[in-house]
Coordinates of C-alpha atoms in Angstrom, one line a residue:
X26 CA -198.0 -69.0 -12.7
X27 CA -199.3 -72.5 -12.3
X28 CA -199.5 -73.6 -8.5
X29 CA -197.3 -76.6 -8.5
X30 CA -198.8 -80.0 -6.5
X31 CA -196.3 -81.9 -4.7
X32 CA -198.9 -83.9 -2.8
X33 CA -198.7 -87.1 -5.1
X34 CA -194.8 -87.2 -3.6
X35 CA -193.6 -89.5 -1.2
X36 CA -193.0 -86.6 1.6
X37 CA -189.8 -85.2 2.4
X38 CA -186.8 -86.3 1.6
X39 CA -183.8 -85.3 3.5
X40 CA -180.7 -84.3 1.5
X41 CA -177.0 -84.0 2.6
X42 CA -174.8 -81.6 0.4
X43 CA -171.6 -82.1 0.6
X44 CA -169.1 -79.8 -0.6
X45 CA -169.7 -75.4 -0.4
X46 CA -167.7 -74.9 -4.3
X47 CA -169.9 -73.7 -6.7
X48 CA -172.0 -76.8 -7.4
X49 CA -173.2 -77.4 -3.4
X50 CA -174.0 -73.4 -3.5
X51 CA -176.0 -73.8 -6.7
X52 CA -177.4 -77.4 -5.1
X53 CA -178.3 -75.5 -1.6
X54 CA -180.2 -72.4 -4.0
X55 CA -182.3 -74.6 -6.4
X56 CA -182.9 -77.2 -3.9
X57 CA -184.1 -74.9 -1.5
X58 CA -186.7 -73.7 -3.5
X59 CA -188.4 -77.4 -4.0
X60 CA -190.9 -78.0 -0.7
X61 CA -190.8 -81.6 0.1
X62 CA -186.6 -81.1 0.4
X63 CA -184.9 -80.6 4.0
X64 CA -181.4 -80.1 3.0
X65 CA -178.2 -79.2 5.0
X66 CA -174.9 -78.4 3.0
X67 CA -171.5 -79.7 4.9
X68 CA -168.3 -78.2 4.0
X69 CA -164.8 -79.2 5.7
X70 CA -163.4 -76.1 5.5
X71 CA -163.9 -73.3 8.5
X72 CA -165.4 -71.4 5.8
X73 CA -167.2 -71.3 2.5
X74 CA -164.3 -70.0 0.6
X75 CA -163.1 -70.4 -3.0
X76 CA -159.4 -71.0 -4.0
X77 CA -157.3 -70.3 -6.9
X78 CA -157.4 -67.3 -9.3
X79 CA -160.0 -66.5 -12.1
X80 CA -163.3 -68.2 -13.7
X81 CA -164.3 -68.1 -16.9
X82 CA -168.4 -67.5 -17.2
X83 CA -169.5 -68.6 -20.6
X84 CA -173.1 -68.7 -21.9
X85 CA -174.2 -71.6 -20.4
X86 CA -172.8 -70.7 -16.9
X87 CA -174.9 -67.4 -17.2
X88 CA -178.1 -69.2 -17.9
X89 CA -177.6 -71.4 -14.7
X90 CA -176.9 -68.1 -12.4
X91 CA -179.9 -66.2 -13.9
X92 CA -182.2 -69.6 -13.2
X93 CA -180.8 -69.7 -9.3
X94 CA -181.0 -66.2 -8.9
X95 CA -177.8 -65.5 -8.4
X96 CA -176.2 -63.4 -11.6
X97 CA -178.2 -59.6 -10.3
X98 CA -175.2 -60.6 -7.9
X99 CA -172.4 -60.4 -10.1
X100 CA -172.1 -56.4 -11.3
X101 CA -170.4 -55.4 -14.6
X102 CA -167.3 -54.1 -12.7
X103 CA -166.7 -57.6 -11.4
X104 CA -165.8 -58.8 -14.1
X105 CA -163.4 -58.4 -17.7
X106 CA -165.5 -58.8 -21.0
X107 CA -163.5 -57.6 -23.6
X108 CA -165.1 -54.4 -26.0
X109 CA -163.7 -55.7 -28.4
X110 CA -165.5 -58.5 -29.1
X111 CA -162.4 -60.8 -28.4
X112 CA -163.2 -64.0 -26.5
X113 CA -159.7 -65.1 -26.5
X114 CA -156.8 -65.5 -27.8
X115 CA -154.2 -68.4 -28.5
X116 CA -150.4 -67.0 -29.3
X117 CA -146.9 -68.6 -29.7
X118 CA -145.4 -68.5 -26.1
X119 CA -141.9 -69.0 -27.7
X120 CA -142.5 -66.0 -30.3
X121 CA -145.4 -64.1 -28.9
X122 CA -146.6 -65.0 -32.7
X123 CA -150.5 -65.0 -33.1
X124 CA -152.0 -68.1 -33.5
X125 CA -155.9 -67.9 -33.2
X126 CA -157.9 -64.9 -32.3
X127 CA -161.2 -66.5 -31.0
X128 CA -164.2 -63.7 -31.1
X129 CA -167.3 -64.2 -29.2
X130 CA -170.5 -66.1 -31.5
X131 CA -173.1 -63.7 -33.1
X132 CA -176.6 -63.4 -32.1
X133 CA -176.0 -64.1 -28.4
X134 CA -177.9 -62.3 -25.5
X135 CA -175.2 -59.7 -24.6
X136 CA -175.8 -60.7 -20.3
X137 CA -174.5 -64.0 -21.9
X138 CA -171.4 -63.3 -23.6
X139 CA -168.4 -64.7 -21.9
X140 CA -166.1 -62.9 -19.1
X141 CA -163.5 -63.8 -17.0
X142 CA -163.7 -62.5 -12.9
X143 CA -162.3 -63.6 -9.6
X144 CA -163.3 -67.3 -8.5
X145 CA -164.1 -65.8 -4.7
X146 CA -167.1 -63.6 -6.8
X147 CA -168.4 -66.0 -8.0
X148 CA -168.6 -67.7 -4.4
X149 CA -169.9 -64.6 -3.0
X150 CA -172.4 -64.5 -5.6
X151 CA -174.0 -68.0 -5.0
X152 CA -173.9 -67.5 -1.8
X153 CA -175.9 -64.2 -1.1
X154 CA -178.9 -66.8 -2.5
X155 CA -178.3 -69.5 0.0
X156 CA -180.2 -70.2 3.7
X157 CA -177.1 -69.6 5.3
X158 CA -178.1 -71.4 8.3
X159 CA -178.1 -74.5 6.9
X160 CA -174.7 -74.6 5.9
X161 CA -172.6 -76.5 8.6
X162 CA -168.5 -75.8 8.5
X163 CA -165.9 -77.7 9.4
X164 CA -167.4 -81.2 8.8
X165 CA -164.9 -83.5 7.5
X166 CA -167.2 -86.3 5.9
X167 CA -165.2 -89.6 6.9
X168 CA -167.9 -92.7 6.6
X169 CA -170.3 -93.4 4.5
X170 CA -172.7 -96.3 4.6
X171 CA -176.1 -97.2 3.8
X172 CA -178.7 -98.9 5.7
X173 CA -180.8 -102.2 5.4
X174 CA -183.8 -99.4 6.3
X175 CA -182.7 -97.5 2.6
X176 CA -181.6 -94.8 4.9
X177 CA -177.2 -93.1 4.4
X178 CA -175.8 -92.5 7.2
X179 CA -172.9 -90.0 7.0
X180 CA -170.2 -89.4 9.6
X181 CA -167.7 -86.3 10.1
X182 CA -164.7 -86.0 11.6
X183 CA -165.5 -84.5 14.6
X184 CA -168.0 -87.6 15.8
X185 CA -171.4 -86.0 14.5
X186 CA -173.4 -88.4 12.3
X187 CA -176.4 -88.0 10.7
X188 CA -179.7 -90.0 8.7
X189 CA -180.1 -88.6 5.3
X190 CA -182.3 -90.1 2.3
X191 CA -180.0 -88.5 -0.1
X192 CA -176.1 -87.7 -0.8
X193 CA -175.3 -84.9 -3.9
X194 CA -171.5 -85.4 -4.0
X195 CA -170.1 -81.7 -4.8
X196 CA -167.0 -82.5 -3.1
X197 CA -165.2 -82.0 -6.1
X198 CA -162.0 -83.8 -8.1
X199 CA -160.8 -86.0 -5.4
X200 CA -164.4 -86.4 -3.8
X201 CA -165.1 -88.4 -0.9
X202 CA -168.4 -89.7 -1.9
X203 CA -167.5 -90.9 -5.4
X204 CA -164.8 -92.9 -3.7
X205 CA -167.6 -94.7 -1.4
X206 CA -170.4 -94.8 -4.7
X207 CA -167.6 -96.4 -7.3
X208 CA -164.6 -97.6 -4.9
X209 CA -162.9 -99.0 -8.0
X210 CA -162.5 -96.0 -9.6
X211 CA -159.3 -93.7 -9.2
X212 CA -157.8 -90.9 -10.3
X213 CA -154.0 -90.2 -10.1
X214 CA -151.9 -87.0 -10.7
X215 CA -151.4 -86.3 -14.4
X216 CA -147.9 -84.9 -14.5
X217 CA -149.0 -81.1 -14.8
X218 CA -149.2 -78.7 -11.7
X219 CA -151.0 -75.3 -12.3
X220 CA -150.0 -71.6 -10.7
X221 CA -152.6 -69.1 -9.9
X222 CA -151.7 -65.7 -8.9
X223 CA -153.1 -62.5 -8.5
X224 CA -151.5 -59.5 -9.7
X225 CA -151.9 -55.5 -10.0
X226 CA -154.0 -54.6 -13.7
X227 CA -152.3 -51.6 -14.2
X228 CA -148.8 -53.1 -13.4
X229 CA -149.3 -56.2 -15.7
X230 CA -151.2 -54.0 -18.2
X231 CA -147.6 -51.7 -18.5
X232 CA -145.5 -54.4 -19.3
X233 CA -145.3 -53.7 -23.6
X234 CA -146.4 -57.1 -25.7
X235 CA -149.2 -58.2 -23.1
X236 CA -152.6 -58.1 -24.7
X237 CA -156.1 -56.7 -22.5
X238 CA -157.3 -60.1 -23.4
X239 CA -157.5 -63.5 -22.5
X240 CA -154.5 -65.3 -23.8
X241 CA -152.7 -68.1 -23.9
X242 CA -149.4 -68.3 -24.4
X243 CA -148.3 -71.6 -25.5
X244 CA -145.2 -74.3 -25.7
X245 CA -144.7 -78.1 -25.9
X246 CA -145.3 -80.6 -23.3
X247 CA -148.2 -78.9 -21.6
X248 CA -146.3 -75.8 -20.4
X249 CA -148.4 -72.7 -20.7
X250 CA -148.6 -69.3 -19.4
X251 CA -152.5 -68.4 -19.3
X252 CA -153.0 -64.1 -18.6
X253 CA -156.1 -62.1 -18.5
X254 CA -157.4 -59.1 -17.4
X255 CA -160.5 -59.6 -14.7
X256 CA -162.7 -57.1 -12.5
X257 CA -161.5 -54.3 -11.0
X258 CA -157.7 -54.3 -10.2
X259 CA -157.2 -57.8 -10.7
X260 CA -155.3 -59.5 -13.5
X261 CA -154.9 -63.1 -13.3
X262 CA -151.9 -64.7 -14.6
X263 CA -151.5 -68.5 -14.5
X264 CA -148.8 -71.1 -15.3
X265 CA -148.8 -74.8 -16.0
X266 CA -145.8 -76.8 -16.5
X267 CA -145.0 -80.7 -16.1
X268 CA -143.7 -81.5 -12.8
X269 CA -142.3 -84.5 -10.7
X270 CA -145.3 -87.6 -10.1
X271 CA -143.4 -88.7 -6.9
X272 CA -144.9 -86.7 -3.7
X273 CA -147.9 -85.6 -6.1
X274 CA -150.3 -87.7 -4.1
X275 CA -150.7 -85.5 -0.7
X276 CA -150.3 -82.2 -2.2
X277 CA -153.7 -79.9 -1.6
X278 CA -155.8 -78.0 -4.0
X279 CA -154.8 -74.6 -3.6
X280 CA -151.9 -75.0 -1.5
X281 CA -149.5 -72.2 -1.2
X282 CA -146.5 -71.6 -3.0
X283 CA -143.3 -69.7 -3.4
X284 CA -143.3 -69.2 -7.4
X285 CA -140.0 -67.7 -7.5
X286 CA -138.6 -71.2 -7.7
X287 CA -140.2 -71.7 -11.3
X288 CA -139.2 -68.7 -12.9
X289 CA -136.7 -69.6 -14.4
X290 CA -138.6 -72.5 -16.0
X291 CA -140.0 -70.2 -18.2
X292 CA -136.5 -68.7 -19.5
X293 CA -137.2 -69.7 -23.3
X294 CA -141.0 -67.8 -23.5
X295 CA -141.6 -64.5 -25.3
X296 CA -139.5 -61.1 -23.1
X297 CA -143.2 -60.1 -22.5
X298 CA -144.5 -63.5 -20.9
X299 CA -140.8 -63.7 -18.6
X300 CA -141.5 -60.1 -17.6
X301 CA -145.5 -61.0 -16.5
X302 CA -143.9 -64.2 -14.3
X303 CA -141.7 -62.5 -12.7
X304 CA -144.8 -59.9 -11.5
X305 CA -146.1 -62.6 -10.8
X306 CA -143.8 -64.4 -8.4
X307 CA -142.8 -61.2 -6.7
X308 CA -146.3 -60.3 -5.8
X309 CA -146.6 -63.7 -4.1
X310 CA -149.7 -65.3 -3.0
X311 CA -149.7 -67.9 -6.1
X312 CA -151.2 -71.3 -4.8
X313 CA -150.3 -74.9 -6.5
X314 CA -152.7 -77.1 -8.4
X315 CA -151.7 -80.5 -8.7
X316 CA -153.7 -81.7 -11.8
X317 CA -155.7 -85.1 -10.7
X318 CA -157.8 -86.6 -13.5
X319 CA -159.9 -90.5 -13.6
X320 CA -161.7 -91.7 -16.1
X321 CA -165.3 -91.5 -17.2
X322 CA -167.9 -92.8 -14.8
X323 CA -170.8 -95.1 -16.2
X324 CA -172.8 -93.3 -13.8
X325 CA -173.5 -90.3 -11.9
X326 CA -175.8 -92.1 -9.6
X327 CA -175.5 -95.0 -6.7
X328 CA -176.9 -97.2 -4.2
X329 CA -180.5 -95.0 -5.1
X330 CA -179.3 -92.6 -2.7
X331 CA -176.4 -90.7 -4.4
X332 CA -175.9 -88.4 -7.1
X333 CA -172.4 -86.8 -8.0
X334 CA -172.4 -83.0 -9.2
X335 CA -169.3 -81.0 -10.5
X336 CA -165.9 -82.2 -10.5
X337 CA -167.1 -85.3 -8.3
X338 CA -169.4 -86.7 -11.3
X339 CA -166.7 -86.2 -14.3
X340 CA -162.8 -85.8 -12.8
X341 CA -161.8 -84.2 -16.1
X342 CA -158.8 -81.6 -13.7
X343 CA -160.6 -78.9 -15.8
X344 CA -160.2 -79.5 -19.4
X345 CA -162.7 -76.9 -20.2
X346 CA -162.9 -74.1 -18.4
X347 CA -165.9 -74.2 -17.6
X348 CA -166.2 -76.5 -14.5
X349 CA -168.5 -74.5 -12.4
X350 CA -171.0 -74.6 -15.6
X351 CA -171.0 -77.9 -15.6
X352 CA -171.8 -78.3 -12.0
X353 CA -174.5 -76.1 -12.5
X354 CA -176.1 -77.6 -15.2
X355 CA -176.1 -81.1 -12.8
X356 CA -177.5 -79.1 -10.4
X357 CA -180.7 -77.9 -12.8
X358 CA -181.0 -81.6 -14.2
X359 CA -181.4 -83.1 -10.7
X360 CA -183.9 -80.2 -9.8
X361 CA -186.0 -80.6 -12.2
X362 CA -186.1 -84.5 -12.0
X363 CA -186.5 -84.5 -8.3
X364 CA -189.6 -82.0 -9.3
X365 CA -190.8 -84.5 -12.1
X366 CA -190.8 -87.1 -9.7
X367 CA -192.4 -86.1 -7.1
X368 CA -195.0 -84.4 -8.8
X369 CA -195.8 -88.0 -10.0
X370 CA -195.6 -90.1 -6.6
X371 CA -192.3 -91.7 -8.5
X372 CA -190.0 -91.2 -5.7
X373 CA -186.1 -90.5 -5.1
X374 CA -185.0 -94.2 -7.2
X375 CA -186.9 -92.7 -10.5
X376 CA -185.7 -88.9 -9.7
X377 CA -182.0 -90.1 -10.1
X378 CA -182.2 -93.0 -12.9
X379 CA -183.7 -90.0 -14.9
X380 CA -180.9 -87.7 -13.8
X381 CA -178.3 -90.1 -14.4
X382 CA -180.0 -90.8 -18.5
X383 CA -179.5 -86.8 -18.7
X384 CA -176.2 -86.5 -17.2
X385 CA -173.9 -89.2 -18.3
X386 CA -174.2 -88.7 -21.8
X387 CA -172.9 -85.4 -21.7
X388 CA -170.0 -86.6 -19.6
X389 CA -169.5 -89.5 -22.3
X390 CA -169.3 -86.4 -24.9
X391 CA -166.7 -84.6 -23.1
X392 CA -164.6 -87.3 -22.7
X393 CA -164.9 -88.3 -26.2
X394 CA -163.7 -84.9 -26.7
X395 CA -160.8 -85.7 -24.7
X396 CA -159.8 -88.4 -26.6
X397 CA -160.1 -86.6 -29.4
X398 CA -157.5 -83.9 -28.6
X399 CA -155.1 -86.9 -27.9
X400 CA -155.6 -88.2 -30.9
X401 CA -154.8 -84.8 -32.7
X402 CA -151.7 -84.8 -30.4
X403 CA -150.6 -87.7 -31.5
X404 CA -150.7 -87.4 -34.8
X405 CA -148.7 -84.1 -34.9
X406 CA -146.3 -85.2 -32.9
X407 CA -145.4 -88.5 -35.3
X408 CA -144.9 -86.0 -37.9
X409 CA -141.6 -84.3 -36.6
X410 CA -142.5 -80.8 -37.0
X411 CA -140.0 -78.1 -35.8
X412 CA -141.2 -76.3 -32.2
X413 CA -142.7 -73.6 -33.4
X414 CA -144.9 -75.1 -36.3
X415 CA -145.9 -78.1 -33.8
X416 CA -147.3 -75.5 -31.3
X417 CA -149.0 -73.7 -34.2
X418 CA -150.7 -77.2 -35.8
X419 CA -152.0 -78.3 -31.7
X420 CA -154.0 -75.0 -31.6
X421 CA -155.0 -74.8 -35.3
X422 CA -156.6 -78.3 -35.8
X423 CA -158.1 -77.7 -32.4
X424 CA -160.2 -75.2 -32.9
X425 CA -163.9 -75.1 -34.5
X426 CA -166.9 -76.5 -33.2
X427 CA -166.0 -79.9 -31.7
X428 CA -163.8 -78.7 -29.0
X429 CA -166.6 -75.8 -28.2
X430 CA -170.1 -77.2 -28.3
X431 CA -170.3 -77.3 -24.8
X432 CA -170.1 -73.8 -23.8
X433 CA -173.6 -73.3 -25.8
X434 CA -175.4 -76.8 -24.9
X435 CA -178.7 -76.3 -23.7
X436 CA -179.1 -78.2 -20.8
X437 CA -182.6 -77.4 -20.3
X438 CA -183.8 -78.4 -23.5
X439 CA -182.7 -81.9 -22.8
X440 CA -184.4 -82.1 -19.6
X441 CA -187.2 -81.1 -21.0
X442 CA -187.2 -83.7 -23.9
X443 CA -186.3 -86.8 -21.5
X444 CA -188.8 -85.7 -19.2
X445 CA -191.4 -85.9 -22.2
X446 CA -190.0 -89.0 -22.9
X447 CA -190.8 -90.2 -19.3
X448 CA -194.4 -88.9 -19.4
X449 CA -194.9 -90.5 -22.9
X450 CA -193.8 -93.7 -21.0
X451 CA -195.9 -93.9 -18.5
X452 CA -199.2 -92.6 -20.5
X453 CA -198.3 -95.5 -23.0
X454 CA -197.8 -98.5 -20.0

């Protein structure tokens, strides 16, 4: 293995993560690894901890964790992967009727193929790869502000402050540092809440009608009931419904919350789903998601000094599924361009224009996948369909290849051409 020269650089650069969710972990591994970086991760929590219930891991998520280091971390008990093939499932939450059995893509490394575990294993698993002593809890990032000098300085809660050369925003939907970088840009409560709980496999398992697979039961208005099987013991079973905007504002991610006062919102779904939420709100320990969403950024970057990763850089209240693959894949594109540029005595300005050229555009596709869903929404609802057949037509012209592509992008193939594309550049000037 080449011997990689960093002394064309412009010496160290000190970096400030802040945020300990799966994208500063996965910032704190790769960056680690890259000489001329001093980082420290900052988390306001007491803890590195991960709320809510299960995670999907799809392809590209795997690719990430083997690159970092951290998927021999992650054990095949950890996690549900259906034998049967099934990657999920989409059914009539009225009727119970199958809609769209979804099987997992031929000709795919089988470490790859999608499963669903416990979001605190994943945590775990990122962070058995970090320099834990680098990680500072309990910092509360209040101030922001850069200096004539091109220096941040960042402030915490508790009075400590501290010089850095660069911010990576992992501090997720309702981030801090995007608020500072684009001060104009909001995001506001969408109408839906989401309810993550926890329940006993075998219990959920015995209740007749409830498949060993990851399904979604389905209504109008955004109400679902989402239930899988994960690792171990656990099955996950979530619910989303539309509820009130006012007092939306304050409420936490992950906040607890007594889900027998819903059930009976979910009167009219299939015996089956009823009998699942009601396991579910009498095991307790559901927490409350109060869906926040913004619009698209025109950039991931700011002030030559920032660069937003995760739910910071695309407040999409996760559309996909597949949020912590995202992050990841931000956190490989800024790697490698950090790498690029200091390798070349380009420095941190060039590092984070280049990140921003690979970055954005995908954001600009997701969005545009977004608007696309409306647009299908739309549409079936001016039609007048009965109940049932309108909750059959939103899944069925849904489906296919332009609502999935980016569960198999290949993140590191468009590094790799842009960063061509910069050496091309420069050979040519």
């Amino acid at each position: 293995m080449a011997v990689k020269d960093y002394t064309k650089g412009t010496g160290t650069i000190k970096v400030a993560i802040i945020g300990g969710g799966p994208g500063g972990l996965g910032a704190a591994i790769a960056l680690g690894k890259l000489p001329f970086v001093d980082w420290t991760l900052y988390e306001k929590k007491t803890e590195i901890s991960e709320t809510g219930g299960g995670i999907s891991l799809q392809r590209h998520t795997w690719r990430q964790l083997e690159w970092n280091g951290a998927a021999k971390n992650i054990k095949p008990e950890d996690f549900f992967r259906s034998p049967e093939g099934i990657s999920g499932a989409q059914r009539n939450g009225r009727t119970g009727e199958l809609i769209n059995l979804h099987h997992h893509p031929e000709g795919v490394n089988p470490k790859h193929i999608s499963c669903r575990l416990r979001r605190a294993l994943l945590q775990g698993a990122l962070l058995k790869e970090v320099d834990q002593s680098r990680i500072r809890t309990s910092k509360k990032l209040i101030s922001v502000g850069k200096l004539p000098n091109g220096k941040v300085q960042i402030e915490f809660e508790d009075g400590y402050t501290e010089l850095v050369d660069l911010i990576v925003g992992a501090d997720g939907i309702r981030s801090f540092v995007r608020s500072y970088a684009f001060p104009s840009h909001k995001i506001k409560y969408n109408g839906q809440s989401a309810y993550r709980t926890i329940v006993h496999k075998p219990t959920a398992e015995a209740i007749e009608g409830i498949p060993k697979a990851s399904t979604f039961w389905q209504n109008l208005g955004g109400k679902y009931v989402f239930t899988s099987p994960l690792g171990g013991d656990d099955f996950e079973v979530t619910a989303r419904i539309s509820r009130p905007v006012d007092g939306q504002e304050n409420v936490s991610w992950g906040r607890p919350f007594d889900f027998r006062t819903l059930v009976s919102e979910y009167n009219e779904f299939y015996e089956p789903v009823r009998k699942i939420v009601a396991l579910a709100a009498a095991t307790g320990g559901t927490q409350e998601f109060a869906l926040f969403s913004g619009a698209r950024l025109d950039s991931v970057i700011a002030h030559e000094s920032i660069a937003l990763i995760g739910d910071a850089s695309h407040p999409l209240s996760g559309a996909f599924g597949a949020g912590a693959g995202f992050a990841l894949e931000d956190v490989y594109a800024l790697t490698k361009t950090l790498e690029w540029a200091w390798e070349r005595g380009r420095g941190l300005p060039t590092a984070l224009r280049l990140y921003d050229k690979i970055r954005s555009p995908h954001y600009r596709d997701l969005y545009a996948v977004l608007d696309w869903y409306a647009g299908i929404g739309a549409e079936i609802k001016a039609e007048g369909l009965a109940v049932d057949e309108e909750i059959e037509q939103r899944v069925k012209r849904t489906i296919g290849k332009r609502g999935e592509w980016m569960y198999h992008y290949e993140v590191e193939a468009v590094v790799d051409d842009i960063l061509q594309q910069a050496d091309e550049e420069a050979a040519a000037k």
